[in-house]
mmCIF file of C-alpha atoms in Angstrom:
data_model
loop_
_atom_site.group_PDB
_atom_site.id
_atom_site.type_symbol
_atom_site.label_atom_id
_atom_site.label_comp_id
_atom_site.label_asym_id
_atom_site.label_seq_id
_atom_site.Cartn_x
_atom_site.Cartn_y
_atom_site.Cartn_z
ATOM 1 C CA MET A 123 17.773 -21.142 -15.075
ATOM 2 C CA SER A 124 16.940 -21.433 -10.700
ATOM 3 C CA GLU A 125 16.771 -17.017 -10.618
ATOM 4 C CA TRP A 126 14.967 -17.021 -13.413
ATOM 5 C CA ARG A 127 12.529 -19.502 -11.924
ATOM 6 C CA ASP A 128 12.705 -17.360 -8.319
ATOM 7 C CA ALA A 129 11.947 -14.133 -9.755
ATOM 8 C CA VAL A 130 9.341 -15.650 -11.476
ATOM 9 C CA ARG A 131 7.812 -17.593 -8.664
ATOM 10 C CA ARG A 132 8.084 -13.641 -6.801
ATOM 11 C CA GLU A 133 5.780 -12.460 -9.453
ATOM 12 C CA LEU A 134 3.355 -15.392 -9.251
ATOM 13 C CA ASP A 135 3.172 -14.875 -4.915
ATOM 14 C CA ARG A 136 3.174 -11.045 -5.580
ATOM 15 C CA PHE A 137 0.108 -11.168 -7.936
ATOM 16 C CA ARG A 138 -1.185 -13.366 -5.626
ATOM 17 C CA ARG A 139 -0.759 -11.468 -2.115
ATOM 18 C CA GLU A 140 -1.520 -8.119 -4.113
ATOM 19 C CA THR A 141 -4.981 -9.177 -6.224
ATOM 20 C CA GLY A 142 -6.222 -11.602 -3.745
ATOM 21 C CA SER A 143 -6.581 -14.546 -6.574
ATOM 22 C CA SER A 144 -4.558 -17.151 -7.212
ATOM 23 C CA SER A 145 -5.261 -16.780 -11.133
ATOM 24 C CA VAL A 146 -3.548 -15.047 -13.697
ATOM 25 C CA SER A 147 -2.264 -14.636 -17.575
ATOM 26 C CA ARG A 148 0.693 -14.557 -19.139
ATOM 27 C CA GLN A 149 -0.324 -10.929 -19.985
ATOM 28 C CA GLU A 150 -1.288 -10.043 -16.351
ATOM 29 C CA LEU A 151 1.750 -11.559 -15.180
ATOM 30 C CA LEU A 152 4.196 -9.978 -18.095
ATOM 31 C CA GLU A 153 2.842 -6.444 -17.860
ATOM 32 C CA GLN A 154 3.284 -6.444 -13.998
ATOM 33 C CA ALA A 155 6.551 -8.082 -13.448
ATOM 34 C CA LEU A 156 8.752 -6.579 -16.536
ATOM 35 C CA PRO A 157 10.071 -3.201 -15.364
ATOM 36 C CA ARG A 158 11.736 -5.790 -12.388
ATOM 37 C CA PHE A 159 12.002 -8.135 -15.160
ATOM 38 C CA GLU A 160 14.441 -5.503 -17.225
ATOM 39 C CA ARG A 161 16.268 -4.461 -13.954
ATOM 40 C CA GLN A 162 17.139 -7.952 -12.663
ATOM 41 C CA PHE A 163 17.922 -9.078 -16.002
ATOM 42 C CA PRO A 164 19.388 -6.659 -17.687
ATOM 43 C CA GLY A 165 21.215 -8.570 -20.445
ATOM 44 C CA ALA A 166 18.317 -10.367 -21.402
ATOM 45 C CA GLN A 167 17.347 -9.883 -24.738
ATOM 46 C CA THR A 168 13.386 -11.244 -24.583
ATOM 47 C CA PRO A 169 12.006 -11.627 -21.294
ATOM 48 C CA GLY A 170 8.601 -12.541 -22.081
ATOM 49 C CA GLN A 171 9.295 -15.615 -23.580
ATOM 50 C CA THR A 172 12.136 -16.747 -20.713
ATOM 51 C CA MET A 173 9.137 -15.658 -18.391
ATOM 52 C CA SER A 174 6.831 -18.039 -20.716
ATOM 53 C CA ARG A 175 9.565 -21.247 -20.768
ATOM 54 C CA VAL A 176 9.450 -21.074 -16.968
ATOM 55 C CA LEU A 177 5.660 -21.746 -16.958
ATOM 56 C CA GLN A 178 6.209 -24.378 -18.394
ATOM 57 C CA GLU A 179 9.014 -25.709 -15.361
ATOM 58 C CA LEU A 180 6.845 -24.582 -12.726
ATOM 59 C CA GLY A 181 4.059 -26.405 -14.402
ATOM 60 C CA ARG A 182 5.920 -29.525 -14.895
ATOM 61 C CA ARG A 183 7.019 -29.090 -11.311
ATOM 62 C CA ASP A 184 2.935 -29.047 -10.355
ATOM 63 C CA GLU A 185 3.428 -25.118 -8.725
ATOM 64 C CA ILE A 186 0.954 -23.877 -11.555
ATOM 65 C CA THR A 187 -1.700 -25.147 -13.221
ATOM 66 C CA LEU A 188 -2.383 -23.845 -17.470
ATOM 67 C CA HIS A 189 -6.631 -24.113 -17.404
ATOM 68 C CA GLY A 190 -8.368 -23.489 -20.165
ATOM 69 C CA GLY A 191 -8.649 -18.917 -21.202
ATOM 70 C CA GLY A 192 -4.931 -19.231 -20.882
ATOM 71 C CA LEU A 193 -4.709 -18.894 -16.917
ATOM 72 C CA TYR A 194 -2.746 -20.112 -14.424
ATOM 73 C CA GLU A 195 -3.879 -21.448 -10.684
ATOM 74 C CA ILE A 196 -1.224 -21.219 -8.713
ATOM 75 C CA HIS A 197 0.009 -23.389 -6.095
ATOM 76 C CA THR A 198 2.564 -23.993 -3.820
ATOM 77 C CA LEU A 199 5.835 -22.182 -4.607
ATOM 78 C CA SER A 200 9.067 -23.811 -4.320
ATOM 79 C CA TYR A 201 12.466 -21.261 -3.487
ATOM 80 C CA GLU A 202 15.562 -22.927 -4.766
ATOM 81 C CA HIS A 203 17.309 -19.771 -3.063
ATOM 82 C CA GLY A 204 14.997 -19.415 0.004
ATOM 83 C CA THR A 205 11.970 -16.206 0.145
ATOM 84 C CA PRO A 206 13.801 -13.612 -1.335
ATOM 85 C CA ASP A 207 13.007 -10.774 1.313
ATOM 86 C CA VAL A 208 15.524 -7.883 -0.636
ATOM 87 C CA GLU A 209 14.438 -6.445 -3.830
ATOM 88 C CA VAL A 210 15.163 -3.229 -5.511
ATOM 89 C CA GLU A 211 13.187 0.028 -6.040
ATOM 90 C CA PRO A 212 13.078 1.621 -9.208
ATOM 91 C CA ASP A 213 15.840 3.839 -8.436
ATOM 92 C CA GLY A 214 18.090 0.598 -7.279
ATOM 93 C CA GLU A 215 18.330 0.635 -4.170
ATOM 94 C CA PRO A 216 16.783 -1.765 -2.246
ATOM 95 C CA TYR A 217 14.567 -1.856 0.406
ATOM 96 C CA HIS A 218 13.415 -4.863 2.717
ATOM 97 C CA ALA A 219 10.213 -6.580 2.355
ATOM 98 C CA GLU A 220 9.341 -7.942 6.286
ATOM 99 C CA THR A 221 5.949 -8.728 7.282
ATOM 100 C CA SER A 222 3.573 -6.476 8.776
ATOM 101 C CA ASP A 223 -0.111 -6.357 9.513
ATOM 102 C CA THR A 224 -2.233 -6.001 6.155
ATOM 103 C CA VAL A 225 -5.618 -6.206 5.835
ATOM 104 C CA VAL A 226 -5.532 -9.404 3.142
ATOM 105 C CA GLY A 227 -2.035 -11.029 4.606
ATOM 106 C CA ALA A 228 -1.653 -14.327 3.393
ATOM 107 C CA ARG A 229 -5.437 -15.076 2.990
ATOM 108 C CA SER A 230 -6.514 -17.019 -0.300
ATOM 109 C CA LEU A 231 -10.293 -17.497 -1.627
ATOM 110 C CA PRO A 232 -10.510 -20.488 -4.014
ATOM 111 C CA THR A 233 -10.721 -18.800 -7.672
ATOM 112 C CA SER A 234 -14.088 -19.628 -8.740
ATOM 113 C CA PHE A 235 -16.060 -18.370 -5.511
ATOM 114 C CA ARG A 236 -13.871 -14.579 -5.794
ATOM 115 C CA ARG A 237 -14.745 -15.023 -9.550
ATOM 116 C CA THR A 238 -18.564 -15.560 -8.409
ATOM 117 C CA THR A 239 -18.429 -13.127 -6.191
ATOM 118 C CA LEU A 240 -17.201 -10.568 -7.943
ATOM 119 C CA ALA A 241 -20.118 -10.981 -10.606
ATOM 120 C CA ARG A 242 -22.946 -11.276 -8.320
ATOM 121 C CA PHE A 243 -21.799 -7.736 -7.916
ATOM 122 C CA GLY A 244 -21.423 -6.472 -11.062
ATOM 123 C CA CYS A 245 -17.577 -6.432 -10.101
ATOM 124 C CA ARG A 246 -18.331 -2.971 -8.385
ATOM 125 C CA CYS A 247 -17.897 -1.700 -5.147
ATOM 126 C CA PRO A 248 -21.365 -0.582 -3.486
ATOM 127 C CA VAL A 249 -19.461 1.560 -1.460
ATOM 128 C CA SER A 250 -17.210 3.807 -3.535
ATOM 129 C CA GLY A 251 -18.257 2.849 -7.054
ATOM 130 C CA VAL A 252 -14.474 1.458 -8.076
ATOM 131 C CA ASP A 253 -14.900 -1.005 -11.106
ATOM 132 C CA HIS A 254 -11.813 -2.439 -10.870
ATOM 133 C CA GLU A 255 -11.484 -5.821 -10.655
ATOM 134 C CA ARG A 256 -7.719 -5.810 -9.427
ATOM 135 C CA LEU A 257 -8.691 -3.257 -6.921
ATOM 136 C CA LEU A 258 -11.657 -4.741 -5.467
ATOM 137 C CA ASP A 259 -11.493 -7.358 -2.516
ATOM 138 C CA VAL A 260 -13.600 -10.023 -1.111
ATOM 139 C CA ALA A 261 -14.161 -8.662 1.843
ATOM 140 C CA HIS A 262 -16.188 -10.729 4.698
ATOM 141 C CA VAL A 263 -18.752 -9.463 8.057
ATOM 142 C CA LEU A 264 -17.986 -12.266 10.205
ATOM 143 C CA SER A 265 -14.383 -12.089 10.479
ATOM 144 C CA TRP A 266 -11.658 -14.084 8.350
ATOM 145 C CA SER A 267 -9.902 -15.540 11.453
ATOM 146 C CA GLU A 268 -12.647 -15.611 13.673
ATOM 147 C CA HIS A 269 -15.246 -17.284 11.745
ATOM 148 C CA PRO A 270 -13.134 -20.185 9.927
ATOM 149 C CA ASP A 271 -16.819 -21.702 9.055
ATOM 150 C CA HIS A 272 -18.405 -18.663 7.515
ATOM 151 C CA ARG A 273 -15.289 -18.185 5.244
ATOM 152 C CA LEU A 274 -16.981 -19.632 2.239
ATOM 153 C CA ASP A 275 -20.491 -18.228 2.849
ATOM 154 C CA PRO A 276 -22.180 -16.053 0.308
ATOM 155 C CA GLY A 277 -24.244 -14.516 2.742
ATOM 156 C CA ASN A 278 -21.158 -12.840 4.931
ATOM 157 C CA VAL A 279 -19.419 -11.682 1.969
ATOM 158 C CA LEU A 280 -19.690 -8.587 -0.043
ATOM 159 C CA VAL A 281 -16.605 -6.766 -2.314
ATOM 160 C CA LEU A 282 -15.298 -3.442 -1.666
ATOM 161 C CA ASP A 283 -12.110 -2.129 -3.505
ATOM 162 C CA ARG A 284 -9.223 -2.081 -0.979
ATOM 163 C CA THR A 285 -9.236 1.335 0.387
ATOM 164 C CA HIS A 286 -13.029 0.555 1.800
ATOM 165 C CA HIS A 287 -11.675 -2.441 2.874
ATOM 166 C CA ALA A 288 -9.250 -1.913 5.349
ATOM 167 C CA ALA A 289 -11.496 0.807 6.835
ATOM 168 C CA PHE A 290 -13.905 -1.659 6.924
ATOM 169 C CA ASP A 291 -11.866 -4.071 8.768
ATOM 170 C CA ARG A 292 -10.818 -1.432 10.651
ATOM 171 C CA GLY A 293 -13.901 -0.602 12.179
ATOM 172 C CA LEU A 294 -13.949 3.096 10.074
ATOM 173 C CA PHE A 295 -17.763 2.340 8.903
ATOM 174 C CA THR A 296 -20.385 -0.371 9.496
ATOM 175 C CA ILE A 297 -23.735 -1.675 7.557
ATOM 176 C CA ASP A 298 -26.130 -2.108 9.744
ATOM 177 C CA ALA A 299 -28.889 -5.240 9.257
ATOM 178 C CA GLY A 300 -31.075 -2.728 6.953
ATOM 179 C CA LEU A 301 -28.305 -1.869 4.246
ATOM 180 C CA THR A 302 -27.575 1.653 6.013
ATOM 181 C CA LEU A 303 -24.259 2.585 5.960
ATOM 182 C CA ARG A 304 -22.587 3.941 9.529
ATOM 183 C CA THR A 305 -20.144 6.260 9.192
ATOM 184 C CA ASN A 306 -17.479 5.708 12.558
ATOM 185 C CA PRO A 307 -18.217 9.572 14.387
ATOM 186 C CA SER A 308 -14.161 10.319 14.937
ATOM 187 C CA LEU A 309 -13.262 9.882 11.236
ATOM 188 C CA GLU A 310 -10.968 12.689 10.412
ATOM 189 C CA THR A 311 -9.894 12.614 7.048
ATOM 190 C CA ASP A 312 -7.945 15.214 4.096
ATOM 191 C CA SER A 313 -9.317 12.824 1.349
ATOM 192 C CA ALA A 314 -11.732 13.984 -0.673
ATOM 193 C CA VAL A 315 -12.139 10.353 -1.446
ATOM 194 C CA LEU A 316 -13.331 8.892 1.773
ATOM 195 C CA GLU A 317 -15.160 12.138 2.464
ATOM 196 C CA ARG A 318 -17.300 11.168 0.090
ATOM 197 C CA THR A 319 -17.757 7.914 0.484
ATOM 198 C CA LEU A 320 -17.488 7.866 3.914
ATOM 199 C CA VAL A 321 -18.316 11.155 5.617
ATOM 200 C CA GLU A 322 -20.876 12.612 4.027
ATOM 201 C CA ALA A 323 -22.257 9.251 2.914
ATOM 202 C CA ASP A 324 -23.313 8.551 6.328
ATOM 203 C CA GLY A 325 -26.554 7.589 6.730
ATOM 204 C CA SER A 326 -27.345 6.238 3.270
ATOM 205 C CA THR A 327 -28.491 3.023 2.203
ATOM 206 C CA LEU A 328 -26.650 0.650 0.147
ATOM 207 C CA THR A 329 -27.772 -0.416 -3.063
ATOM 208 C CA LEU A 330 -26.813 -4.160 -4.207
ATOM 209 C CA PRO A 331 -27.720 -5.897 -7.137
ATOM 210 C CA ASP A 332 -29.723 -8.810 -7.190
ATOM 211 C CA PRO A 333 -29.347 -11.227 -6.608
ATOM 212 C CA VAL A 334 -26.944 -10.471 -3.266
ATOM 213 C CA VAL A 335 -27.972 -10.758 -0.576
ATOM 214 C CA LEU A 336 -26.161 -10.414 2.873
ATOM 215 C CA ASP A 337 -27.148 -12.008 5.888
ATOM 216 C CA THR A 338 -28.486 -9.510 7.915
ATOM 217 C CA SER A 339 -27.905 -11.758 11.148
ATOM 218 C CA TYR A 340 -23.741 -11.789 9.943
ATOM 219 C CA LEU A 341 -24.182 -7.825 9.844
ATOM 220 C CA SER A 342 -26.252 -7.636 13.880
ATOM 221 C CA ALA A 343 -23.229 -10.066 15.305
ATOM 222 C CA ARG A 344 -20.457 -8.021 13.697
ATOM 223 C CA ASN A 345 -22.051 -4.397 15.079
ATOM 224 C CA GLU A 346 -22.458 -6.031 18.394
ATOM 225 C CA HIS A 347 -19.453 -7.918 18.678
ATOM 226 C CA HIS A 348 -17.009 -6.429 16.157
ATOM 227 C CA GLU A 349 -13.710 -4.722 18.362
ATOM 228 C CA ASN A 350 -13.523 -1.541 16.367
ATOM 229 C CA LEU A 351 -17.205 -0.820 16.614
ATOM 230 C CA ASP A 352 -17.265 -0.113 19.963
ATOM 231 C CA TRP A 353 -18.992 3.414 19.219
ATOM 232 C CA PHE A 354 -21.436 1.445 16.814
ATOM 233 C CA PRO A 355 -24.730 2.257 17.253
ATOM 234 C CA ALA A 356 -23.550 6.514 18.135
#
């Protein structure tokens, strides 16, 4: 059973890493995990029921907590066989998971803060229009790593889809104090999405839903000091 527990832990970790949320429903977790469960445990007749039993066990171990509405809150997960560094692709060939430089990495926001921020933005990226919750991030104007005191400051966050969050953090575009989108003039892309949302939208004004308020002093400070914004103002 310990293999099942670690398999469920991996899926909980994966969900938290990919969504930035520490809350997950049973159905969301099963939809994500079922193909891997079927490959890892080919003899399992009812993987969904087994996963439910494992979630109960992890709850008793205080690794997760079941809240109202059927949502599990993910805490610290204690692997019994070490954190796996090899997983299996659908074709059966192994691939190696390793630490890399990602946008979100191991950031963990309180679930309530993420939900509140998404709700304030109407669960929609104001740059791209993406409106699927699991494809949206809470992005920081003043960087997460250099400004820990502002991580939970509502005036320092906005909702961006994952692609535009990465582009924002890497200085491919920014937003000035007048909420005008400014695109790095060196950006070259064959992506129709980036062409439409960044290249062609350069100089356009973002419309944010009420009552969203971005602190313009944070935007000005970011644009002056961010290491990847030496092109701003052009």
